[in-house]
Amino acid sequence: KAGVTQTPRYLIKTRGQQVTLSCSPISGHRSVSWYQQTPGQGLQFLFEYFSETQRNKGNFPGRFSGRQFSNSRSEMNVSTLELGDSALYLCASSLGGYQPQHFGDGTRLSIL
Amino acid sequence: GESVGLHLPTLSVQEGDNSIINCAYSNSASDYFIWYKQESGKGPQFIIDIRSNMDKRQGQRVTVLLNKTVKHLSLQIAATQPGDSAVYFCAAQPNSGNTPLVFGKGTRLSVIA
């Protein structure tokens, strides 16, 4: 069974640009969550989508947005990039409820 | 809300010894807990989970213990191997599993051959 796939693996952008990251969940998983991982803050929750609806949202500015498609694939978008947005962005999918989230290997975003 | 903390940021053990990684959570409404292992350059990998109606759960070479009285969670790895070297995270989820996971900061386990 294929795992969670995130593309691209690496991205380099400059301040002020925008970026879109993609996540393909495990087949059959309808819940997709996004996290930002940095050395200082650890894993911080961005948002979760379930059946194309945002179900939960973390404490991030409106520059961070996401969406989920009918096939459960998800994208997240960051606009007006700042240096502090440099991080590993992780996507996780699950069946929901008391089922574990399974993570992809992330997209490493570097802002110059 | 929930906050999750780990007692030690780093842990070194001899190959073959048992490892114990600890975690504390704050929200008594948390009822689902997960341990993850993250190796360099990879995303967190699911190890084992436990619901609050259990005190102990065992997997292959791993055991998770849950003490709801003191809000404490531990991961025990038996016969630690070099391949176990990684960062380990615990995560807590309150209120029936449809709320976000809250992660601790992680413990880096180093196995000495």
JSON list of C-alpha atoms in Angstrom, two decimals:
[
{"chain": "A", "resi": 1, "resn": "LYS", "atom": "CA", "xyz": [0.00, 0.00, 0.00]},
{"chain": "A", "resi": 2, "resn": "ALA", "atom": "CA", "xyz": [1.49, 3.33, -1.02]},
{"chain": "A", "resi": 3, "resn": "GLY", "atom": "CA", "xyz": [2.23, 5.80, 1.75]},
{"chain": "A", "resi": 4, "resn": "VAL", "atom": "CA", "xyz": [1.63, 9.52, 1.92]},
{"chain": "A", "resi": 5, "resn": "THR", "atom": "CA", "xyz": [3.34, 11.30, -0.96]},
{"chain": "A", "resi": 6, "resn": "GLN", "atom": "CA", "xyz": [4.40, 14.92, -0.78]},
{"chain": "A", "resi": 7, "resn": "THR", "atom": "CA", "xyz": [5.70, 16.99, -3.66]},
{"chain": "A", "resi": 8, "resn": "PRO", "atom": "CA", "xyz": [8.03, 18.65, -4.19]},
{"chain": "A", "resi": 9, "resn": "ARG", "atom": "CA", "xyz": [10.61, 17.42, -1.66]},
{"chain": "A", "resi": 10, "resn": "TYR", "atom": "CA", "xyz": [12.58, 20.65, -1.73]},
{"chain": "A", "resi": 11, "resn": "LEU", "atom": "CA", "xyz": [11.74, 24.22, -2.63]},
{"chain": "A", "resi": 12, "resn": "ILE", "atom": "CA", "xyz": [13.71, 27.44, -2.57]},
{"chain": "A", "resi": 13, "resn": "LYS", "atom": "CA", "xyz": [11.80, 30.70, -2.74]},
{"chain": "A", "resi": 14, "resn": "THR", "atom": "CA", "xyz": [12.44, 34.35, -2.02]},
{"chain": "A", "resi": 15, "resn": "ARG", "atom": "CA", "xyz": [10.58, 36.65, 0.33]},
{"chain": "A", "resi": 16, "resn": "GLY", "atom": "CA", "xyz": [7.26, 37.88, -0.98]},
{"chain": "A", "resi": 17, "resn": "GLN", "atom": "CA", "xyz": [6.68, 34.95, -3.31]},
{"chain": "A", "resi": 18, "resn": "GLN", "atom": "CA", "xyz": [3.98, 32.36, -2.85]},
{"chain": "A", "resi": 19, "resn": "VAL", "atom": "CA", "xyz": [4.22, 28.57, -2.85]},
{"chain": "A", "resi": 20, "resn": "THR", "atom": "CA", "xyz": [1.89, 25.59, -3.23]},
{"chain": "A", "resi": 21, "resn": "LEU", "atom": "CA", "xyz": [2.68, 22.23, -1.71]},
{"chain": "A", "resi": 22, "resn": "SER", "atom": "CA", "xyz": [0.91, 19.01, -2.61]},
{"chain": "A", "resi": 23, "resn": "CYS", "atom": "CA", "xyz": [-0.04, 15.92, -0.63]},
{"chain": "A", "resi": 24, "resn": "SER", "atom": "CA", "xyz": [-1.49, 12.61, -1.80]},
{"chain": "A", "resi": 25, "resn": "PRO", "atom": "CA", "xyz": [-2.86, 10.64, 1.15]},
{"chain": "A", "resi": 26, "resn": "ILE", "atom": "CA", "xyz": [-2.98, 6.91, 1.65]},
{"chain": "A", "resi": 27, "resn": "SER", "atom": "CA", "xyz": [-5.77, 5.40, -0.42]},
{"chain": "A", "resi": 28, "resn": "GLY", "atom": "CA", "xyz": [-9.02, 5.43, 1.54]},
{"chain": "A", "resi": 29, "resn": "HIS", "atom": "CA", "xyz": [-7.89, 8.09, 4.02]},
{"chain": "A", "resi": 30, "resn": "ARG", "atom": "CA", "xyz": [-10.24, 11.07, 4.04]},
{"chain": "A", "resi": 31, "resn": "SER", "atom": "CA", "xyz": [-8.51, 13.12, 6.73]},
{"chain": "A", "resi": 32, "resn": "VAL", "atom": "CA", "xyz": [-5.45, 15.12, 5.76]},
{"chain": "A", "resi": 33, "resn": "SER", "atom": "CA", "xyz": [-3.55, 17.28, 8.23]},
{"chain": "A", "resi": 34, "resn": "TRP", "atom": "CA", "xyz": [-0.67, 19.69, 7.66]},
{"chain": "A", "resi": 35, "resn": "TYR", "atom": "CA", "xyz": [2.12, 20.51, 10.11]},
{"chain": "A", "resi": 36, "resn": "GLN", "atom": "CA", "xyz": [5.06, 22.87, 10.16]},
{"chain": "A", "resi": 37, "resn": "GLN", "atom": "CA", "xyz": [8.24, 21.51, 11.72]},
{"chain": "A", "resi": 38, "resn": "THR", "atom": "CA", "xyz": [11.10, 23.76, 12.83]},
{"chain": "A", "resi": 39, "resn": "PRO", "atom": "CA", "xyz": [13.99, 23.10, 15.24]},
{"chain": "A", "resi": 40, "resn": "GLY", "atom": "CA", "xyz": [12.76, 25.74, 17.66]},
{"chain": "A", "resi": 41, "resn": "GLN", "atom": "CA", "xyz": [9.01, 25.15, 17.66]},
{"chain": "A", "resi": 42, "resn": "GLY", "atom": "CA", "xyz": [8.79, 21.45, 16.87]},
{"chain": "A", "resi": 43, "resn": "LEU", "atom": "CA", "xyz": [5.72, 20.11, 15.10]},
{"chain": "A", "resi": 44, "resn": "GLN", "atom": "CA", "xyz": [2.94, 22.68, 14.92]},
{"chain": "A", "resi": 45, "resn": "PHE", "atom": "CA", "xyz": [-0.49, 21.98, 13.53]},
{"chain": "A", "resi": 46, "resn": "LEU", "atom": "CA", "xyz": [-1.61, 24.07, 10.57]},
{"chain": "A", "resi": 47, "resn": "PHE", "atom": "CA", "xyz": [-4.99, 22.66, 9.52]},
{"chain": "A", "resi": 48, "resn": "GLU", "atom": "CA", "xyz": [-6.95, 19.51, 8.87]},
{"chain": "A", "resi": 49, "resn": "TYR", "atom": "CA", "xyz": [-9.28, 18.66, 6.03]},
{"chain": "A", "resi": 50, "resn": "PHE", "atom": "CA", "xyz": [-11.89, 15.94, 6.02]},
{"chain": "A", "resi": 51, "resn": "SER", "atom": "CA", "xyz": [-14.07, 15.25, 3.00]},
{"chain": "A", "resi": 52, "resn": "GLU", "atom": "CA", "xyz": [-13.06, 18.54, 1.37]},
{"chain": "A", "resi": 53, "resn": "THR", "atom": "CA", "xyz": [-13.98, 20.62, 4.46]},
{"chain": "A", "resi": 54, "resn": "GLN", "atom": "CA", "xyz": [-11.57, 22.28, 6.83]},
{"chain": "A", "resi": 55, "resn": "ARG", "atom": "CA", "xyz": [-12.36, 20.65, 10.15]},
{"chain": "A", "resi": 56, "resn": "ASN", "atom": "CA", "xyz": [-9.65, 22.12, 12.38]},
{"chain": "A", "resi": 57, "resn": "LYS", "atom": "CA", "xyz": [-7.30, 25.08, 12.11]},
{"chain": "A", "resi": 58, "resn": "GLY", "atom": "CA", "xyz": [-4.15, 25.93, 14.01]},
{"chain": "A", "resi": 59, "resn": "ASN", "atom": "CA", "xyz": [-2.83, 29.28, 15.09]},
{"chain": "A", "resi": 60, "resn": "PHE", "atom": "CA", "xyz": [-1.19, 30.44, 11.88]},
{"chain": "A", "resi": 61, "resn": "PRO", "atom": "CA", "xyz": [-1.78, 33.67, 9.94]},
{"chain": "A", "resi": 62, "resn": "GLY", "atom": "CA", "xyz": [-4.16, 33.82, 7.00]},
{"chain": "A", "resi": 63, "resn": "ARG", "atom": "CA", "xyz": [-1.20, 33.63, 4.59]},
{"chain": "A", "resi": 64, "resn": "PHE", "atom": "CA", "xyz": [-1.37, 29.90, 5.19]},
{"chain": "A", "resi": 65, "resn": "SER", "atom": "CA", "xyz": [-4.30, 28.24, 3.46]},
{"chain": "A", "resi": 66, "resn": "GLY", "atom": "CA", "xyz": [-5.23, 24.85, 2.18]},
{"chain": "A", "resi": 67, "resn": "ARG", "atom": "CA", "xyz": [-7.79, 22.85, 0.34]},
{"chain": "A", "resi": 68, "resn": "GLN", "atom": "CA", "xyz": [-8.77, 19.27, -0.29]},
{"chain": "A", "resi": 69, "resn": "PHE", "atom": "CA", "xyz": [-10.08, 17.78, -3.49]},
{"chain": "A", "resi": 70, "resn": "SER", "atom": "CA", "xyz": [-12.75, 15.15, -4.00]},
{"chain": "A", "resi": 71, "resn": "ASN", "atom": "CA", "xyz": [-10.07, 12.44, -4.33]},
{"chain": "A", "resi": 72, "resn": "SER", "atom": "CA", "xyz": [-8.74, 13.49, -0.87]},
{"chain": "A", "resi": 73, "resn": "ARG", "atom": "CA", "xyz": [-5.54, 14.95, -2.30]},
{"chain": "A", "resi": 74, "resn": "SER", "atom": "CA", "xyz": [-4.67, 18.19, -0.55]},
{"chain": "A", "resi": 75, "resn": "GLU", "atom": "CA", "xyz": [-2.68, 21.32, -1.24]},
{"chain": "A", "resi": 76, "resn": "MET", "atom": "CA", "xyz": [-1.45, 24.02, 1.04]},
{"chain": "A", "resi": 77, "resn": "ASN", "atom": "CA", "xyz": [-0.55, 27.50, -0.08]},
{"chain": "A", "resi": 78, "resn": "VAL", "atom": "CA", "xyz": [1.62, 30.09, 1.60]},
{"chain": "A", "resi": 79, "resn": "SER", "atom": "CA", "xyz": [1.47, 33.62, 0.23]},
{"chain": "A", "resi": 80, "resn": "THR", "atom": "CA", "xyz": [3.83, 36.54, 0.78]},
{"chain": "A", "resi": 81, "resn": "LEU", "atom": "CA", "xyz": [6.58, 34.30, 2.05]},
{"chain": "A", "resi": 82, "resn": "GLU", "atom": "CA", "xyz": [8.68, 35.44, 5.00]},
{"chain": "A", "resi": 83, "resn": "LEU", "atom": "CA", "xyz": [12.10, 34.24, 6.14]},
{"chain": "A", "resi": 84, "resn": "GLY", "atom": "CA", "xyz": [10.45, 32.64, 9.17]},
{"chain": "A", "resi": 85, "resn": "ASP", "atom": "CA", "xyz": [8.41, 30.36, 6.91]},
{"chain": "A", "resi": 86, "resn": "SER", "atom": "CA", "xyz": [11.51, 28.29, 6.25]},
{"chain": "A", "resi": 87, "resn": "ALA", "atom": "CA", "xyz": [10.61, 24.87, 7.63]},
{"chain": "A", "resi": 88, "resn": "LEU", "atom": "CA", "xyz": [9.76, 21.28, 6.88]},
{"chain": "A", "resi": 89, "resn": "TYR", "atom": "CA", "xyz": [6.07, 21.03, 5.96]},
{"chain": "A", "resi": 90, "resn": "LEU", "atom": "CA", "xyz": [4.56, 17.68, 6.73]},
{"chain": "A", "resi": 91, "resn": "CYS", "atom": "CA", "xyz": [1.32, 16.17, 5.58]},
{"chain": "A", "resi": 92, "resn": "ALA", "atom": "CA", "xyz": [-0.39, 13.31, 7.39]},
{"chain": "A", "resi": 93, "resn": "SER", "atom": "CA", "xyz": [-3.42, 11.26, 6.50]},
{"chain": "A", "resi": 94, "resn": "SER", "atom": "CA", "xyz": [-5.68, 9.05, 8.56]},
{"chain": "A", "resi": 95, "resn": "LEU", "atom": "CA", "xyz": [-9.02, 7.29, 8.59]},
{"chain": "A", "resi": 96, "resn": "GLY", "atom": "CA", "xyz": [-10.12, 9.69, 11.33]},
{"chain": "A", "resi": 97, "resn": "GLY", "atom": "CA", "xyz": [-11.31, 8.97, 14.85]},
{"chain": "A", "resi": 98, "resn": "TYR", "atom": "CA", "xyz": [-9.01, 6.78, 16.95]},
{"chain": "A", "resi": 99, "resn": "GLN", "atom": "CA", "xyz": [-6.73, 5.96, 14.05]},
{"chain": "A", "resi": 100, "resn": "PRO", "atom": "CA", "xyz": [-3.11, 7.08, 13.77]},
{"chain": "A", "resi": 101, "resn": "GLN", "atom": "CA", "xyz": [-1.99, 9.71, 11.36]},
{"chain": "A", "resi": 102, "resn": "HIS", "atom": "CA", "xyz": [0.59, 8.57, 8.84]},
{"chain": "A", "resi": 103, "resn": "PHE", "atom": "CA", "xyz": [3.10, 11.11, 7.61]},
{"chain": "A", "resi": 104, "resn": "GLY", "atom": "CA", "xyz": [4.81, 11.80, 4.34]},
{"chain": "A", "resi": 105, "resn": "ASP", "atom": "CA", "xyz": [8.48, 12.74, 4.21]},
{"chain": "A", "resi": 106, "resn": "GLY", "atom": "CA", "xyz": [7.67, 16.42, 3.89]},
{"chain": "A", "resi": 107, "resn": "THR", "atom": "CA", "xyz": [8.57, 19.36, 1.73]},
{"chain": "A", "resi": 108, "resn": "ARG", "atom": "CA", "xyz": [11.64, 21.31, 2.83]},
{"chain": "A", "resi": 109, "resn": "LEU", "atom": "CA", "xyz": [10.93, 24.98, 2.11]},
{"chain": "A", "resi": 110, "resn": "SER", "atom": "CA", "xyz": [13.79, 27.45, 2.25]},
{"chain": "A", "resi": 111, "resn": "ILE", "atom": "CA", "xyz": [13.19, 31.19, 1.96]},
{"chain": "A", "resi": 112, "resn": "LEU", "atom": "CA", "xyz": [16.06, 33.39, 0.82]},
{"chain": "B", "resi": 1, "resn": "GLY", "atom": "CA", "xyz": [-5.82, 23.31, 25.48]},
{"chain": "B", "resi": 2, "resn": "GLU", "atom": "CA", "xyz": [-3.28, 20.54, 25.52]},
{"chain": "B", "resi": 3, "resn": "SER", "atom": "CA", "xyz": [0.46, 20.77, 25.96]},
{"chain": "B", "resi": 4, "resn": "VAL", "atom": "CA", "xyz": [2.81, 17.84, 25.70]},
{"chain": "B", "resi": 5, "resn": "GLY", "atom": "CA", "xyz": [6.31, 17.75, 27.11]},
{"chain": "B", "resi": 6, "resn": "LEU", "atom": "CA", "xyz": [9.14, 15.27, 27.18]},
{"chain": "B", "resi": 7, "resn": "HIS", "atom": "CA", "xyz": [11.41, 14.93, 30.15]},
{"chain": "B", "resi": 8, "resn": "LEU", "atom": "CA", "xyz": [14.71, 14.55, 28.32]},
{"chain": "B", "resi": 9, "resn": "PRO", "atom": "CA", "xyz": [15.71, 16.07, 24.98]},
{"chain": "B", "resi": 10, "resn": "THR", "atom": "CA", "xyz": [18.45, 13.47, 24.50]},
{"chain": "B", "resi": 11, "resn": "LEU", "atom": "CA", "xyz": [19.03, 9.89, 25.63]},
{"chain": "B", "resi": 12, "resn": "SER", "atom": "CA", "xyz": [22.03, 7.64, 25.04]},
{"chain": "B", "resi": 13, "resn": "VAL", "atom": "CA", "xyz": [21.84, 3.89, 25.57]},
{"chain": "B", "resi": 14, "resn": "GLN", "atom": "CA", "xyz": [24.11, 0.94, 24.96]},
{"chain": "B", "resi": 15, "resn": "GLU", "atom": "CA", "xyz": [23.15, -1.43, 22.18]},
{"chain": "B", "resi": 16, "resn": "GLY", "atom": "CA", "xyz": [21.17, -4.30, 23.66]},
{"chain": "B", "resi": 17, "resn": "ASP", "atom": "CA", "xyz": [19.92, -2.33, 26.66]},
{"chain": "B", "resi": 18, "resn": "ASN", "atom": "CA", "xyz": [16.32, -1.27, 27.12]},
{"chain": "B", "resi": 19, "resn": "SER", "atom": "CA", "xyz": [15.34, 2.35, 26.44]},
{"chain": "B", "resi": 20, "resn": "ILE", "atom": "CA", "xyz": [12.63, 4.32, 28.20]},
{"chain": "B", "resi": 21, "resn": "ILE", "atom": "CA", "xyz": [11.39, 7.61, 26.78]},
{"chain": "B", "resi": 22, "resn": "ASN", "atom": "CA", "xyz": [8.98, 9.63, 28.86]},
{"chain": "B", "resi": 23, "resn": "CYS", "atom": "CA", "xyz": [6.26, 12.12, 28.04]},
{"chain": "B", "resi": 24, "resn": "ALA", "atom": "CA", "xyz": [3.83, 14.22, 30.06]},
{"chain": "B", "resi": 25, "resn": "TYR", "atom": "CA", "xyz": [0.56, 15.77, 28.93]},
{"chain": "B", "resi": 26, "resn": "SER", "atom": "CA", "xyz": [-1.61, 18.39, 30.54]},
{"chain": "B", "resi": 27, "resn": "ASN", "atom": "CA", "xyz": [-5.19, 17.88, 29.37]},
{"chain": "B", "resi": 28, "resn": "SER", "atom": "CA", "xyz": [-7.11, 15.21, 31.24]},
{"chain": "B", "resi": 29, "resn": "ALA", "atom": "CA", "xyz": [-9.55, 15.11, 28.30]},
{"chain": "B", "resi": 30, "resn": "SER", "atom": "CA", "xyz": [-6.82, 13.65, 26.08]},
{"chain": "B", "resi": 31, "resn": "ASP", "atom": "CA", "xyz": [-7.88, 10.13, 25.28]},
{"chain": "B", "resi": 32, "resn": "TYR", "atom": "CA", "xyz": [-5.66, 9.00, 22.44]},
{"chain": "B", "resi": 33, "resn": "PHE", "atom": "CA", "xyz": [-1.86, 8.92, 22.40]},
{"chain": "B", "resi": 34, "resn": "ILE", "atom": "CA", "xyz": [0.64, 8.05, 19.71]},
{"chain": "B", "resi": 35, "resn": "TRP", "atom": "CA", "xyz": [4.39, 7.54, 19.57]},
{"chain": "B", "resi": 36, "resn": "TYR", "atom": "CA", "xyz": [6.32, 8.41, 16.44]},
{"chain": "B", "resi": 37, "resn": "LYS", "atom": "CA", "xyz": [9.92, 7.85, 15.33]},
{"chain": "B", "resi": 38, "resn": "GLN", "atom": "CA", "xyz": [11.58, 10.34, 13.01]},
{"chain": "B", "resi": 39, "resn": "GLU", "atom": "CA", "xyz": [14.83, 9.58, 11.25]},
{"chain": "B", "resi": 40, "resn": "SER", "atom": "CA", "xyz": [16.92, 12.21, 9.56]},
{"chain": "B", "resi": 41, "resn": "GLY", "atom": "CA", "xyz": [15.40, 13.41, 6.29]},
{"chain": "B", "resi": 42, "resn": "LYS", "atom": "CA", "xyz": [12.15, 11.53, 6.80]},
{"chain": "B", "resi": 43, "resn": "GLY", "atom": "CA", "xyz": [8.72, 12.21, 8.17]},
{"chain": "B", "resi": 44, "resn": "PRO", "atom": "CA", "xyz": [7.53, 10.84, 11.52]},
{"chain": "B", "resi": 45, "resn": "GLN", "atom": "CA", "xyz": [6.84, 7.11, 11.40]},
{"chain": "B", "resi": 46, "resn": "PHE", "atom": "CA", "xyz": [4.01, 5.62, 13.46]},
{"chain": "B", "resi": 47, "resn": "ILE", "atom": "CA", "xyz": [5.27, 3.24, 16.16]},
{"chain": "B", "resi": 48, "resn": "ILE", "atom": "CA", "xyz": [2.40, 2.48, 18.52]},
{"chain": "B", "resi": 49, "resn": "ASP", "atom": "CA", "xyz": [-0.75, 4.06, 19.89]},
{"chain": "B", "resi": 50, "resn": "ILE", "atom": "CA", "xyz": [-2.89, 3.68, 22.99]},
{"chain": "B", "resi": 51, "resn": "ARG", "atom": "CA", "xyz": [-6.34, 4.81, 24.03]},
{"chain": "B", "resi": 52, "resn": "SER", "atom": "CA", "xyz": [-7.12, 6.09, 27.48]},
{"chain": "B", "resi": 53, "resn": "ASN", "atom": "CA", "xyz": [-9.16, 2.99, 28.34]},
{"chain": "B", "resi": 54, "resn": "MET", "atom": "CA", "xyz": [-5.88, 1.04, 28.41]},
{"chain": "B", "resi": 55, "resn": "ASP", "atom": "CA", "xyz": [-2.81, 1.22, 30.67]},
{"chain": "B", "resi": 56, "resn": "LYS", "atom": "CA", "xyz": [-0.42, -0.76, 28.53]},
{"chain": "B", "resi": 57, "resn": "ARG", "atom": "CA", "xyz": [-0.02, -1.84, 24.97]},
{"chain": "B", "resi": 58, "resn": "GLN", "atom": "CA", "xyz": [2.72, -3.93, 23.42]},
{"chain": "B", "resi": 59, "resn": "GLY", "atom": "CA", "xyz": [4.10, -4.10, 19.93]},
{"chain": "B", "resi": 60, "resn": "GLN", "atom": "CA", "xyz": [7.17, -5.65, 18.44]},
{"chain": "B", "resi": 61, "resn": "ARG", "atom": "CA", "xyz": [9.98, -4.74, 20.90]},
{"chain": "B", "resi": 62, "resn": "VAL", "atom": "CA", "xyz": [8.01, -1.69, 22.05]},
{"chain": "B", "resi": 63, "resn": "THR", "atom": "CA", "xyz": [5.64, -1.13, 24.96]},
{"chain": "B", "resi": 64, "resn": "VAL", "atom": "CA", "xyz": [3.66, 2.00, 25.74]},
{"chain": "B", "resi": 65, "resn": "LEU", "atom": "CA", "xyz": [2.56, 2.66, 29.31]},
{"chain": "B", "resi": 66, "resn": "LEU", "atom": "CA", "xyz": [-0.12, 5.19, 30.18]},
{"chain": "B", "resi": 67, "resn": "ASN", "atom": "CA", "xyz": [-0.64, 6.59, 33.68]},
{"chain": "B", "resi": 68, "resn": "LYS", "atom": "CA", "xyz": [-3.72, 8.78, 33.54]},
{"chain": "B", "resi": 69, "resn": "THR", "atom": "CA", "xyz": [-3.49, 9.69, 37.22]},
{"chain": "B", "resi": 70, "resn": "VAL", "atom": "CA", "xyz": [-0.27, 11.64, 36.73]},
{"chain": "B", "resi": 71, "resn": "LYS", "atom": "CA", "xyz": [-0.80, 12.28, 32.99]},
{"chain": "B", "resi": 72, "resn": "HIS", "atom": "CA", "xyz": [2.33, 10.42, 32.01]},
{"chain": "B", "resi": 73, "resn": "LEU", "atom": "CA", "xyz": [3.17, 8.29, 29.02]},
{"chain": "B", "resi": 74, "resn": "SER", "atom": "CA", "xyz": [6.27, 6.23, 28.34]},
{"chain": "B", "resi": 75, "resn": "LEU", "atom": "CA", "xyz": [7.72, 4.28, 25.46]},
{"chain": "B", "resi": 76, "resn": "GLN", "atom": "CA", "xyz": [9.90, 1.30, 26.24]},
{"chain": "B", "resi": 77, "resn": "ILE", "atom": "CA", "xyz": [12.13, -0.18, 23.56]},
{"chain": "B", "resi": 78, "resn": "ALA", "atom": "CA", "xyz": [13.54, -3.60, 24.34]},
{"chain": "B", "resi": 79, "resn": "ALA", "atom": "CA", "xyz": [17.03, -4.67, 23.24]},
{"chain": "B", "resi": 80, "resn": "THR", "atom": "CA", "xyz": [17.77, -1.32, 21.62]},
{"chain": "B", "resi": 81, "resn": "GLN", "atom": "CA", "xyz": [19.50, -1.56, 18.25]},
{"chain": "B", "resi": 82, "resn": "PRO", "atom": "CA", "xyz": [21.51, 0.99, 16.21]},
{"chain": "B", "resi": 83, "resn": "GLY", "atom": "CA", "xyz": [18.54, 1.29, 13.85]},
{"chain": "B", "resi": 84, "resn": "ASP", "atom": "CA", "xyz": [16.51, 2.67, 16.75]},
{"chain": "B", "resi": 85, "resn": "SER", "atom": "CA", "xyz": [18.60, 5.85, 16.75]},
{"chain": "B", "resi": 86, "resn": "ALA", "atom": "CA", "xyz": [16.16, 8.64, 15.88]},
{"chain": "B", "resi": 87, "resn": "VAL", "atom": "CA", "xyz": [14.03, 11.37, 17.40]},
{"chain": "B", "resi": 88, "resn": "TYR", "atom": "CA", "xyz": [10.95, 10.07, 19.21]},
{"chain": "B", "resi": 89, "resn": "PHE", "atom": "CA", "xyz": [7.78, 12.13, 19.62]},
{"chain": "B", "resi": 90, "resn": "CYS", "atom": "CA", "xyz": [4.72, 11.53, 21.68]},
{"chain": "B", "resi": 91, "resn": "ALA", "atom": "CA", "xyz": [1.43, 13.09, 20.64]},
{"chain": "B", "resi": 92, "resn": "ALA", "atom": "CA", "xyz": [-1.86, 13.52, 22.47]},
{"chain": "B", "resi": 93, "resn": "GLN", "atom": "CA", "xyz": [-5.32, 13.96, 21.06]},
{"chain": "B", "resi": 94, "resn": "PRO", "atom": "CA", "xyz": [-8.23, 15.20, 23.15]},
{"chain": "B", "resi": 95, "resn": "ASN", "atom": "CA", "xyz": [-11.90, 14.56, 22.77]},
{"chain": "B", "resi": 96, "resn": "SER", "atom": "CA", "xyz": [-12.59, 11.50, 20.70]},
{"chain": "B", "resi": 97, "resn": "GLY", "atom": "CA", "xyz": [-9.97, 11.81, 18.04]},
{"chain": "B", "resi": 98, "resn": "ASN", "atom": "CA", "xyz": [-11.41, 14.47, 15.76]},
{"chain": "B", "resi": 99, "resn": "THR", "atom": "CA", "xyz": [-9.26, 17.22, 17.15]},
{"chain": "B", "resi": 100, "resn": "PRO", "atom": "CA", "xyz": [-5.65, 18.01, 16.24]},
{"chain": "B", "resi": 101, "resn": "LEU", "atom": "CA", "xyz": [-2.76, 16.00, 17.59]},
{"chain": "B", "resi": 102, "resn": "VAL", "atom": "CA", "xyz": [-0.51, 17.95, 19.96]},
{"chain": "B", "resi": 103, "resn": "PHE", "atom": "CA", "xyz": [3.12, 16.92, 19.77]},
{"chain": "B", "resi": 104, "resn": "GLY", "atom": "CA", "xyz": [5.89, 17.05, 22.30]},
{"chain": "B", "resi": 105, "resn": "LYS", "atom": "CA", "xyz": [9.28, 18.44, 21.32]},
{"chain": "B", "resi": 106, "resn": "GLY", "atom": "CA", "xyz": [10.94, 15.06, 20.90]},
{"chain": "B", "resi": 107, "resn": "THR", "atom": "CA", "xyz": [13.72, 13.00, 22.49]},
{"chain": "B", "resi": 108, "resn": "ARG", "atom": "CA", "xyz": [16.79, 12.16, 20.42]},
{"chain": "B", "resi": 109, "resn": "LEU", "atom": "CA", "xyz": [17.80, 8.56, 21.12]},
{"chain": "B", "resi": 110, "resn": "SER", "atom": "CA", "xyz": [21.41, 7.64, 20.38]},
{"chain": "B", "resi": 111, "resn": "VAL", "atom": "CA", "xyz": [22.42, 4.00, 20.49]},
{"chain": "B", "resi": 112, "resn": "ILE", "atom": "CA", "xyz": [26.04, 3.31, 21.37]},
{"chain": "B", "resi": 113, "resn": "ALA", "atom": "CA", "xyz": [27.42, 0.21, 19.69]}
]
